[in-house]
């Protein structure tokens, strides 16, 4: 048993250098020693027990140490071991039998001698004794022969065993205790020690003859009596994995790992000792290099600004650098498993992290995933996680190596850039100051704040709050108190007034109760502020070209966000864009007012110019009726008549442009044959075309093309395009007018071979007073309002007009696209039943419900002026009854109605069979996501925020998808 344990321990120690080679060497040595001392039984038991202890089939497998021998090694081990055990048993049995025979013969001889002495005179007894002695001698000779044979066999087996031991890759030395001499050493021992170590020499002499000096790991040299073999012979000490550094005279050193054990007889007395040792110099150097490499890795992992981790296949964490502990505040003992590590990851990101890891394991490939990790302050930041599985030769993952890089600043910059881009897009689409500010406040919540307020400086220098938006987490009455009733206080350490006066931003990263007390105006205000519970506050001025326009205020509450200098930078950028938008809106308003006055001036001018034309024309008529034959008088009359007509057309164009600009031009829609309208236009333009000698080519479809249009205005459009082509084409040119049918539209082209249009002028040809660049003798330019009038008239007909030209000298083409009337469109694309919409009929029945009579009345008048049938109600119950009797197409409902509110009214209407087809439009002062969701859940089709642009409402009522 002891030899098996020594063999297992020795193999475990040598495993770091032998790896999976010579797995059963120590077991074989243990079997040799046991059979030598105990015979066949102990030798065989030691052979089997050593196999079980050393290989993974036994205890070593449970402890996951050792390796798995090959089939060849197992066969060799079994045959050689069994042979040695058998030889040891036979030898021991032979020796025991010989000893027993010798003792028996001696005893008989003694008895015989005693009998002969007593009965010397008796001859028969003497003869008997002689015979008996002869028999005993013969038996002794036979036993001696048997013993000699056994000794010979033992010598053969011993030589066989010695040959095996010489092949063991470890150095083996055996010594007798009685003589202190070496009885065996193999070549490996001689090679490692660099000394003959001849058997028969004493151990002490051999140690003294070794050239190398042995040193302990602590640098203390070995005394000759301290060597493991000497200690084992002297005290019976079992030595395991004792490392000795051998330093040779030429400066070379080796490190050996030594194991030694005593050989005991049946009485427990030390009769011999065996030592085995291996040269582990290279293994030790490799181990030292591995340790140094790991130390370098740990130093590198600790120096880089990333979190570095290594996990095993079972998700247990093998390594985390200091980056993890510094960021999360966790201790090393609290992050031993994947579950504990996952507790710091944002719950919303866990699934994506686990899924990325699962895919990487399945494919044994790297992965990348973005997720948030909670810091020691409780705030989550974004990280980019990268993981690489380490796989074995079969492609199975055994461990994971990964990093996590803080990308929160980058993500934050990206979100800020998108936010500012959205703001820019919104600001570019609005032309109303308050709408602009509401749009900005609506974008700021919840991306940047939980509450946002915008204040502007009035002409009397007072501050007026024009927009408030919040996330809905705070009660409405609390928001009303802090947003409208108490907005600022003179002399307060923080707040709106100080920002406006100083033109400097105010950042309060952490709002404390002391700050709330300092800014509160009274107890009610203080209680409201505490209920509002702001975490962080930020206020920035709106600074324009001419000074401070107002300020924007932001606060965080339920989100727990803490403002920092980066947030201040974003807020300043937002305020700068808002200030530019406000100034642009104001400039646009002034420009629009100037444009309106210009239109009024043109209309007045046209009216005043038209008055004197009537008497002039009458005078020309009188002259014609007089019938004067004077050539000069006739020429003068024709000139005046021609110029009066020209001026009349110019005045008509001016008036039409003015009406179109002010939306005062009304079309008289009717079904119009396009060919007839083109014919009228050609007839109108024929005198001008003929005067320039142009050739007009017409290409019209053979089938009738019907439009829903104002025929007079269509003739005006086509005639204007023909006249324009005639004026800008050299004499004798070619002008082509063609008509092409497309799906649902008709395309009219007027193409000429004239001077063309410069590419730089092409985008501006439809602008008011735009002029082409004619040659110096060109005198037909006009006022530059003809094409602007064409564009306005075409757009009134729901069409579009487009100008094309390859450049100067390449001619030009004007394309007009107009929608076909229903009967014509049906030939191109049939429409199914029920395909109509509210836009298909000129009037709709509209129910307007608002508890404010002024709002209801004014909105009703707007809709009535547009030709709609309008009915008014001022509370929910009356509105429900009126809706049941009227069955309106549209219902415009206020939310805050007395009695039955707007949500309840909408639900009640939707429950009725007649109410399912009504388009419900909510009009309310609340415009957050939650408010819009409640409107949708109540059954509203649309949600508008007060004050509503009338044009927006009119578009909804006239939109083909209004009832969707």
PDB file of C-alpha atoms in Angstrom, residues 545-794:
ATOM      1  CA  UNK A 545     -28.190  89.088 -33.302  1.00  0.00           C
ATOM      2  CA  UNK A 546     -29.754  91.994 -31.458  1.00  0.00           C
ATOM      3  CA  UNK A 547     -29.517  90.689 -27.888  1.00  0.00           C
ATOM      4  CA  UNK A 548     -31.274  88.319 -25.506  1.00  0.00           C
ATOM      5  CA  UNK A 549     -34.573  86.962 -26.811  1.00  0.00           C
ATOM      6  CA  UNK A 550     -35.452  84.878 -23.753  1.00  0.00           C
ATOM      7  CA  UNK A 551     -34.326  81.644 -22.123  1.00  0.00           C
ATOM      8  CA  UNK A 552     -34.848  77.900 -22.159  1.00  0.00           C
ATOM      9  CA  UNK A 553     -35.078  75.957 -18.877  1.00  0.00           C
ATOM     10  CA  UNK A 554     -34.604  72.211 -18.411  1.00  0.00           C
ATOM     11  CA  UNK A 555     -35.049  69.941 -15.396  1.00  0.00           C
ATOM     12  CA  UNK A 556     -34.758  66.218 -14.723  1.00  0.00           C
ATOM     13  CA  UNK A 557     -37.037  64.411 -12.275  1.00  0.00           C
ATOM     14  CA  UNK A 558     -38.085  60.781 -12.694  1.00  0.00           C
ATOM     15  CA  UNK A 559     -35.229  59.886 -15.060  1.00  0.00           C
ATOM     16  CA  UNK A 560     -32.643  60.759 -12.404  1.00  0.00           C
ATOM     17  CA  UNK A 561     -30.343  62.227 -15.040  1.00  0.00           C
ATOM     18  CA  UNK A 562     -27.576  64.494 -13.772  1.00  0.00           C
ATOM     19  CA  UNK A 563     -26.562  67.412 -15.989  1.00  0.00           C
ATOM     20  CA  UNK A 564     -22.864  67.977 -16.679  1.00  0.00           C
ATOM     21  CA  UNK A 565     -20.797  70.376 -18.832  1.00  0.00           C
ATOM     22  CA  UNK A 566     -21.480  68.285 -21.943  1.00  0.00           C
ATOM     23  CA  UNK A 567     -25.206  68.740 -21.383  1.00  0.00           C
ATOM     24  CA  UNK A 568     -24.617  72.469 -20.999  1.00  0.00           C
ATOM     25  CA  UNK A 569     -22.825  72.511 -24.350  1.00  0.00           C
ATOM     26  CA  UNK A 570     -25.747  70.716 -26.006  1.00  0.00           C
ATOM     27  CA  UNK A 571     -28.254  73.067 -24.370  1.00  0.00           C
ATOM     28  CA  UNK A 572     -26.308  76.104 -25.607  1.00  0.00           C
ATOM     29  CA  UNK A 573     -26.252  74.648 -29.126  1.00  0.00           C
ATOM     30  CA  UNK A 574     -29.995  74.017 -28.934  1.00  0.00           C
ATOM     31  CA  UNK A 575     -30.626  77.534 -27.628  1.00  0.00           C
ATOM     32  CA  UNK A 576     -28.502  78.981 -30.418  1.00  0.00           C
ATOM     33  CA  UNK A 577     -30.519  77.175 -33.062  1.00  0.00           C
ATOM     34  CA  UNK A 578     -33.757  78.155 -31.371  1.00  0.00           C
ATOM     35  CA  UNK A 579     -32.679  81.800 -31.318  1.00  0.00           C
ATOM     36  CA  UNK A 580     -31.859  81.667 -35.023  1.00  0.00           C
ATOM     37  CA  UNK A 581     -35.227  80.025 -35.709  1.00  0.00           C
ATOM     38  CA  UNK A 582     -37.062  82.688 -33.686  1.00  0.00           C
ATOM     39  CA  UNK A 583     -35.317  85.475 -35.556  1.00  0.00           C
ATOM     40  CA  UNK A 584     -35.986  83.745 -38.878  1.00  0.00           C
ATOM     41  CA  UNK A 585     -39.670  83.456 -38.011  1.00  0.00           C
ATOM     42  CA  UNK A 586     -39.794  87.115 -37.087  1.00  0.00           C
ATOM     43  CA  UNK A 587     -37.976  88.055 -40.276  1.00  0.00           C
ATOM     44  CA  UNK A 588     -40.381  85.873 -42.221  1.00  0.00           C
ATOM     45  CA  UNK A 589     -43.328  87.586 -40.563  1.00  0.00           C
ATOM     46  CA  UNK A 590     -41.917  90.981 -41.486  1.00  0.00           C
ATOM     47  CA  UNK A 591     -41.216  89.770 -45.014  1.00  0.00           C
ATOM     48  CA  UNK A 592     -44.719  88.378 -45.287  1.00  0.00           C
ATOM     49  CA  UNK A 593     -46.138  91.692 -44.097  1.00  0.00           C
ATOM     50  CA  UNK A 594     -43.981  93.521 -46.614  1.00  0.00           C
ATOM     51  CA  UNK A 595     -45.113  91.150 -49.336  1.00  0.00           C
ATOM     52  CA  UNK A 596     -48.726  91.690 -48.345  1.00  0.00           C
ATOM     53  CA  UNK A 597     -48.292  95.441 -48.571  1.00  0.00           C
ATOM     54  CA  UNK A 598     -46.611  95.007 -51.938  1.00  0.00           C
ATOM     55  CA  UNK A 599     -49.593  93.002 -53.165  1.00  0.00           C
ATOM     56  CA  UNK A 600     -51.925  95.664 -51.886  1.00  0.00           C
ATOM     57  CA  UNK A 601     -49.856  98.291 -53.649  1.00  0.00           C
ATOM     58  CA  UNK A 602     -49.925  96.331 -56.908  1.00  0.00           C
ATOM     59  CA  UNK A 603     -53.661  95.853 -56.638  1.00  0.00           C
ATOM     60  CA  UNK A 604     -54.165  99.534 -55.923  1.00  0.00           C
ATOM     61  CA  UNK A 605     -51.793 100.511 -58.722  1.00  0.00           C
ATOM     62  CA  UNK A 606     -53.548  98.225 -61.177  1.00  0.00           C
ATOM     63  CA  UNK A 607     -56.893  99.619 -60.138  1.00  0.00           C
ATOM     64  CA  UNK A 608     -55.710 103.204 -60.512  1.00  0.00           C
ATOM     65  CA  UNK A 609     -54.073 102.497 -63.870  1.00  0.00           C
ATOM     66  CA  UNK A 610     -57.170 100.781 -65.153  1.00  0.00           C
ATOM     67  CA  UNK A 611     -59.456 103.716 -64.489  1.00  0.00           C
ATOM     68  CA  UNK A 612     -57.951 106.021 -67.115  1.00  0.00           C
ATOM     69  CA  UNK A 613     -57.817 103.235 -69.715  1.00  0.00           C
ATOM     70  CA  UNK A 614     -61.608 103.238 -70.132  1.00  0.00           C
ATOM     71  CA  UNK A 615     -61.839 106.844 -71.396  1.00  0.00           C
ATOM     72  CA  UNK A 616     -58.773 106.311 -73.586  1.00  0.00           C
ATOM     73  CA  UNK A 617     -60.361 103.294 -75.185  1.00  0.00           C
ATOM     74  CA  UNK A 618     -63.633 105.218 -75.611  1.00  0.00           C
ATOM     75  CA  UNK A 619     -61.741 108.034 -77.291  1.00  0.00           C
ATOM     76  CA  UNK A 620     -60.119 105.588 -79.726  1.00  0.00           C
ATOM     77  CA  UNK A 621     -63.559 104.159 -80.501  1.00  0.00           C
ATOM     78  CA  UNK A 622     -64.881 107.656 -81.207  1.00  0.00           C
ATOM     79  CA  UNK A 623     -61.997 108.284 -83.578  1.00  0.00           C
ATOM     80  CA  UNK A 624     -62.737 105.041 -85.366  1.00  0.00           C
ATOM     81  CA  UNK A 625     -66.423 105.872 -85.656  1.00  0.00           C
ATOM     82  CA  UNK A 626     -65.479 109.253 -87.075  1.00  0.00           C
ATOM     83  CA  UNK A 627     -63.911 107.351 -89.971  1.00  0.00           C
ATOM     84  CA  UNK A 628     -60.982 109.671 -90.499  1.00  0.00           C
ATOM     85  CA  UNK A 629     -59.077 108.884 -93.694  1.00  0.00           C
ATOM     86  CA  UNK A 630     -55.958 110.679 -92.626  1.00  0.00           C
ATOM     87  CA  UNK A 631     -53.129 108.132 -92.732  1.00  0.00           C
ATOM     88  CA  UNK A 632     -51.292 109.583 -89.755  1.00  0.00           C
ATOM     89  CA  UNK A 633     -54.481 109.692 -87.678  1.00  0.00           C
ATOM     90  CA  UNK A 634     -55.324 106.097 -88.570  1.00  0.00           C
ATOM     91  CA  UNK A 635     -51.777 104.969 -87.644  1.00  0.00           C
ATOM     92  CA  UNK A 636     -51.938 106.842 -84.343  1.00  0.00           C
ATOM     93  CA  UNK A 637     -55.354 105.335 -83.534  1.00  0.00           C
ATOM     94  CA  UNK A 638     -54.055 101.761 -84.166  1.00  0.00           C
ATOM     95  CA  UNK A 639     -50.972 102.391 -82.021  1.00  0.00           C
ATOM     96  CA  UNK A 640     -53.097 103.689 -79.159  1.00  0.00           C
ATOM     97  CA  UNK A 641     -55.567 100.820 -79.474  1.00  0.00           C
ATOM     98  CA  UNK A 642     -52.772  98.230 -79.566  1.00  0.00           C
ATOM     99  CA  UNK A 643     -50.963  99.694 -76.569  1.00  0.00           C
ATOM    100  CA  UNK A 644     -54.192 100.064 -74.580  1.00  0.00           C
ATOM    101  CA  UNK A 645     -54.844  96.350 -75.137  1.00  0.00           C
ATOM    102  CA  UNK A 646     -51.296  95.524 -74.095  1.00  0.00           C
ATOM    103  CA  UNK A 647     -51.611  97.633 -70.951  1.00  0.00           C
ATOM    104  CA  UNK A 648     -54.983  96.052 -70.162  1.00  0.00           C
ATOM    105  CA  UNK A 649     -53.423  92.592 -70.329  1.00  0.00           C
ATOM    106  CA  UNK A 650     -50.563  93.706 -68.085  1.00  0.00           C
ATOM    107  CA  UNK A 651     -53.005  95.113 -65.567  1.00  0.00           C
ATOM    108  CA  UNK A 652     -55.086  91.931 -65.680  1.00  0.00           C
ATOM    109  CA  UNK A 653     -51.943  89.871 -65.051  1.00  0.00           C
ATOM    110  CA  UNK A 654     -50.955  92.126 -62.158  1.00  0.00           C
ATOM    111  CA  UNK A 655     -54.393  91.773 -60.626  1.00  0.00           C
ATOM    112  CA  UNK A 656     -54.416  88.000 -61.121  1.00  0.00           C
ATOM    113  CA  UNK A 657     -50.987  87.645 -59.529  1.00  0.00           C
ATOM    114  CA  UNK A 658     -52.123  89.767 -56.607  1.00  0.00           C
ATOM    115  CA  UNK A 659     -55.251  87.657 -56.172  1.00  0.00           C
ATOM    116  CA  UNK A 660     -53.284  84.429 -56.340  1.00  0.00           C
ATOM    117  CA  UNK A 661     -50.746  85.703 -53.811  1.00  0.00           C
ATOM    118  CA  UNK A 662     -53.522  86.685 -51.408  1.00  0.00           C
ATOM    119  CA  UNK A 663     -55.559  83.510 -52.139  1.00  0.00           C
ATOM    120  CA  UNK A 664     -58.367  85.655 -53.508  1.00  0.00           C
ATOM    121  CA  UNK A 665     -58.567  84.147 -56.987  1.00  0.00           C
ATOM    122  CA  UNK A 666     -61.513  81.766 -57.250  1.00  0.00           C
ATOM    123  CA  UNK A 667     -61.817  79.189 -59.997  1.00  0.00           C
ATOM    124  CA  UNK A 668     -65.105  78.449 -61.706  1.00  0.00           C
ATOM    125  CA  UNK A 669     -64.692  74.712 -62.042  1.00  0.00           C
ATOM    126  CA  UNK A 670     -66.520  72.793 -64.718  1.00  0.00           C
ATOM    127  CA  UNK A 671     -65.914  69.902 -67.053  1.00  0.00           C
ATOM    128  CA  UNK A 672     -63.661  71.267 -69.815  1.00  0.00           C
ATOM    129  CA  UNK A 673     -62.600  69.660 -73.073  1.00  0.00           C
ATOM    130  CA  UNK A 674     -58.829  70.162 -73.214  1.00  0.00           C
ATOM    131  CA  UNK A 675     -58.755  70.363 -77.028  1.00  0.00           C
ATOM    132  CA  UNK A 676     -61.269  73.219 -76.970  1.00  0.00           C
ATOM    133  CA  UNK A 677     -59.225  75.111 -74.376  1.00  0.00           C
ATOM    134  CA  UNK A 678     -56.051  74.636 -76.443  1.00  0.00           C
ATOM    135  CA  UNK A 679     -57.886  75.879 -79.522  1.00  0.00           C
ATOM    136  CA  UNK A 680     -58.988  79.044 -77.693  1.00  0.00           C
ATOM    137  CA  UNK A 681     -55.397  79.632 -76.534  1.00  0.00           C
ATOM    138  CA  UNK A 682     -54.037  79.215 -80.069  1.00  0.00           C
ATOM    139  CA  UNK A 683     -56.644  81.651 -81.362  1.00  0.00           C
ATOM    140  CA  UNK A 684     -55.648  84.152 -78.681  1.00  0.00           C
ATOM    141  CA  UNK A 685     -51.911  83.845 -79.446  1.00  0.00           C
ATOM    142  CA  UNK A 686     -52.238  83.579 -83.217  1.00  0.00           C
ATOM    143  CA  UNK A 687     -51.666  87.311 -83.932  1.00  0.00           C
ATOM    144  CA  UNK A 688     -48.374  87.282 -81.997  1.00  0.00           C
ATOM    145  CA  UNK A 689     -47.258  83.997 -83.563  1.00  0.00           C
ATOM    146  CA  UNK A 690     -48.017  85.300 -87.049  1.00  0.00           C
ATOM    147  CA  UNK A 691     -46.273  88.600 -86.405  1.00  0.00           C
ATOM    148  CA  UNK A 692     -43.021  86.677 -85.730  1.00  0.00           C
ATOM    149  CA  UNK A 693     -43.570  84.267 -88.611  1.00  0.00           C
ATOM    150  CA  UNK A 694     -43.455  81.184 -86.366  1.00  0.00           C
ATOM    151  CA  UNK A 695     -44.681  77.738 -87.353  1.00  0.00           C
ATOM    152  CA  UNK A 696     -47.015  76.164 -84.775  1.00  0.00           C
ATOM    153  CA  UNK A 697     -47.260  72.366 -84.642  1.00  0.00           C
ATOM    154  CA  UNK A 698     -50.127  70.754 -82.721  1.00  0.00           C
ATOM    155  CA  UNK A 699     -50.209  67.122 -81.546  1.00  0.00           C
ATOM    156  CA  UNK A 700     -53.501  66.372 -79.761  1.00  0.00           C
ATOM    157  CA  UNK A 701     -55.045  62.985 -78.841  1.00  0.00           C
ATOM    158  CA  UNK A 702     -57.925  61.787 -80.977  1.00  0.00           C
ATOM    159  CA  UNK A 703     -60.112  60.901 -77.983  1.00  0.00           C
ATOM    160  CA  UNK A 704     -61.600  63.644 -75.796  1.00  0.00           C
ATOM    161  CA  UNK A 705     -59.622  64.672 -72.710  1.00  0.00           C
ATOM    162  CA  UNK A 706     -61.858  66.097 -69.979  1.00  0.00           C
ATOM    163  CA  UNK A 707     -60.594  68.195 -67.064  1.00  0.00           C
ATOM    164  CA  UNK A 708     -62.350  69.621 -64.020  1.00  0.00           C
ATOM    165  CA  UNK A 709     -61.087  73.172 -64.527  1.00  0.00           C
ATOM    166  CA  UNK A 710     -61.770  76.844 -65.108  1.00  0.00           C
ATOM    167  CA  UNK A 711     -61.739  77.079 -68.911  1.00  0.00           C
ATOM    168  CA  UNK A 712     -60.893  80.788 -68.975  1.00  0.00           C
ATOM    169  CA  UNK A 713     -57.868  80.269 -66.728  1.00  0.00           C
ATOM    170  CA  UNK A 714     -56.695  77.254 -68.738  1.00  0.00           C
ATOM    171  CA  UNK A 715     -56.824  79.318 -71.921  1.00  0.00           C
ATOM    172  CA  UNK A 716     -54.869  82.019 -70.075  1.00  0.00           C
ATOM    173  CA  UNK A 717     -52.171  79.473 -69.070  1.00  0.00           C
ATOM    174  CA  UNK A 718     -51.707  77.983 -72.544  1.00  0.00           C
ATOM    175  CA  UNK A 719     -51.842  81.376 -74.270  1.00  0.00           C
ATOM    176  CA  UNK A 720     -49.233  82.764 -71.873  1.00  0.00           C
ATOM    177  CA  UNK A 721     -46.903  79.842 -72.612  1.00  0.00           C
ATOM    178  CA  UNK A 722     -47.411  80.253 -76.384  1.00  0.00           C
ATOM    179  CA  UNK A 723     -46.805  84.006 -76.143  1.00  0.00           C
ATOM    180  CA  UNK A 724     -43.686  83.411 -74.053  1.00  0.00           C
ATOM    181  CA  UNK A 725     -42.367  80.960 -76.661  1.00  0.00           C
ATOM    182  CA  UNK A 726     -43.134  83.400 -79.466  1.00  0.00           C
ATOM    183  CA  UNK A 727     -41.330  86.304 -77.787  1.00  0.00           C
ATOM    184  CA  UNK A 728     -38.168  84.325 -77.016  1.00  0.00           C
ATOM    185  CA  UNK A 729     -37.831  82.601 -80.401  1.00  0.00           C
ATOM    186  CA  UNK A 730     -36.152  84.267 -83.372  1.00  0.00           C
ATOM    187  CA  UNK A 731     -38.356  85.012 -86.379  1.00  0.00           C
ATOM    188  CA  UNK A 732     -39.360  81.991 -88.401  1.00  0.00           C
ATOM    189  CA  UNK A 733     -39.007  79.612 -85.478  1.00  0.00           C
ATOM    190  CA  UNK A 734     -40.902  76.424 -84.688  1.00  0.00           C
ATOM    191  CA  UNK A 735     -43.207  76.054 -81.686  1.00  0.00           C
ATOM    192  CA  UNK A 736     -44.799  72.690 -80.841  1.00  0.00           C
ATOM    193  CA  UNK A 737     -47.745  72.083 -78.504  1.00  0.00           C
ATOM    194  CA  UNK A 738     -48.404  68.424 -77.705  1.00  0.00           C
ATOM    195  CA  UNK A 739     -50.718  66.559 -75.320  1.00  0.00           C
ATOM    196  CA  UNK A 740     -49.911  63.176 -73.764  1.00  0.00           C
ATOM    197  CA  UNK A 741     -52.133  61.071 -71.504  1.00  0.00           C
ATOM    198  CA  UNK A 742     -50.512  59.570 -68.411  1.00  0.00           C
ATOM    199  CA  UNK A 743     -52.114  57.596 -65.571  1.00  0.00           C
ATOM    200  CA  UNK A 744     -54.599  59.966 -63.860  1.00  0.00           C
ATOM    201  CA  UNK A 745     -52.934  63.055 -65.405  1.00  0.00           C
ATOM    202  CA  UNK A 746     -52.540  64.782 -68.744  1.00  0.00           C
ATOM    203  CA  UNK A 747     -49.238  66.342 -69.792  1.00  0.00           C
ATOM    204  CA  UNK A 748     -49.232  69.436 -72.027  1.00  0.00           C
ATOM    205  CA  UNK A 749     -45.887  70.414 -73.579  1.00  0.00           C
ATOM    206  CA  UNK A 750     -45.035  73.771 -75.197  1.00  0.00           C
ATOM    207  CA  UNK A 751     -41.632  73.482 -76.865  1.00  0.00           C
ATOM    208  CA  UNK A 752     -39.772  76.088 -78.893  1.00  0.00           C
ATOM    209  CA  UNK A 753     -36.560  76.469 -80.874  1.00  0.00           C
ATOM    210  CA  UNK A 754     -35.744  79.784 -79.211  1.00  0.00           C
ATOM    211  CA  UNK A 755     -32.875  81.272 -77.251  1.00  0.00           C
ATOM    212  CA  UNK A 756     -33.112  78.728 -74.414  1.00  0.00           C
ATOM    213  CA  UNK A 757     -32.554  79.326 -70.717  1.00  0.00           C
ATOM    214  CA  UNK A 758     -29.275  79.622 -68.842  1.00  0.00           C
ATOM    215  CA  UNK A 759     -28.975  76.709 -66.324  1.00  0.00           C
ATOM    216  CA  UNK A 760     -28.382  79.233 -63.533  1.00  0.00           C
ATOM    217  CA  UNK A 761     -31.661  81.002 -64.387  1.00  0.00           C
ATOM    218  CA  UNK A 762     -33.719  77.832 -64.810  1.00  0.00           C
ATOM    219  CA  UNK A 763     -34.701  77.455 -61.107  1.00  0.00           C
ATOM    220  CA  UNK A 764     -35.950  81.064 -61.037  1.00  0.00           C
ATOM    221  CA  UNK A 765     -38.060  81.293 -64.202  1.00  0.00           C
ATOM    222  CA  UNK A 766     -41.356  81.087 -62.276  1.00  0.00           C
ATOM    223  CA  UNK A 767     -40.448  83.755 -59.746  1.00  0.00           C
ATOM    224  CA  UNK A 768     -42.199  87.105 -59.788  1.00  0.00           C
ATOM    225  CA  UNK A 769     -40.552  89.678 -62.078  1.00  0.00           C
ATOM    226  CA  UNK A 770     -37.981  87.143 -63.293  1.00  0.00           C
ATOM    227  CA  UNK A 771     -36.499  88.019 -66.683  1.00  0.00           C
ATOM    228  CA  UNK A 772     -34.691  85.877 -69.218  1.00  0.00           C
ATOM    229  CA  UNK A 773     -31.411  87.223 -70.585  1.00  0.00           C
ATOM    230  CA  UNK A 774     -32.293  88.353 -74.132  1.00  0.00           C
ATOM    231  CA  UNK A 775     -30.025  89.829 -76.762  1.00  0.00           C
ATOM    232  CA  UNK A 776     -29.513  93.571 -76.654  1.00  0.00           C
ATOM    233  CA  UNK A 777     -32.172  94.194 -79.299  1.00  0.00           C
ATOM    234  CA  UNK A 778     -34.798  92.004 -77.569  1.00  0.00           C
ATOM    235  CA  UNK A 779     -37.778  94.219 -76.705  1.00  0.00           C
ATOM    236  CA  UNK A 780     -40.444  91.661 -75.795  1.00  0.00           C
ATOM    237  CA  UNK A 781     -39.345  90.846 -72.221  1.00  0.00           C
ATOM    238  CA  UNK A 782     -42.424  92.227 -70.463  1.00  0.00           C
ATOM    239  CA  UNK A 783     -42.767  92.637 -66.693  1.00  0.00           C
ATOM    240  CA  UNK A 784     -41.702  89.098 -65.859  1.00  0.00           C
ATOM    241  CA  UNK A 785     -44.986  88.083 -64.256  1.00  0.00           C
ATOM    242  CA  UNK A 786     -46.396  85.831 -66.977  1.00  0.00           C
ATOM    243  CA  UNK A 787     -44.705  82.601 -65.885  1.00  0.00           C
ATOM    244  CA  UNK A 788     -45.370  83.379 -62.212  1.00  0.00           C
ATOM    245  CA  UNK A 789     -49.055  83.711 -63.131  1.00  0.00           C
ATOM    246  CA  UNK A 790     -48.903  80.425 -65.074  1.00  0.00           C
ATOM    247  CA  UNK A 791     -47.454  78.644 -62.046  1.00  0.00           C
ATOM    248  CA  UNK A 792     -50.104  80.074 -59.724  1.00  0.00           C
ATOM    249  CA  UNK A 793     -53.006  79.136 -62.014  1.00  0.00           C
ATOM    250  CA  UNK A 794     -51.688  75.614 -62.632  1.00  0.00           C
TER     251      UNK A 794
END
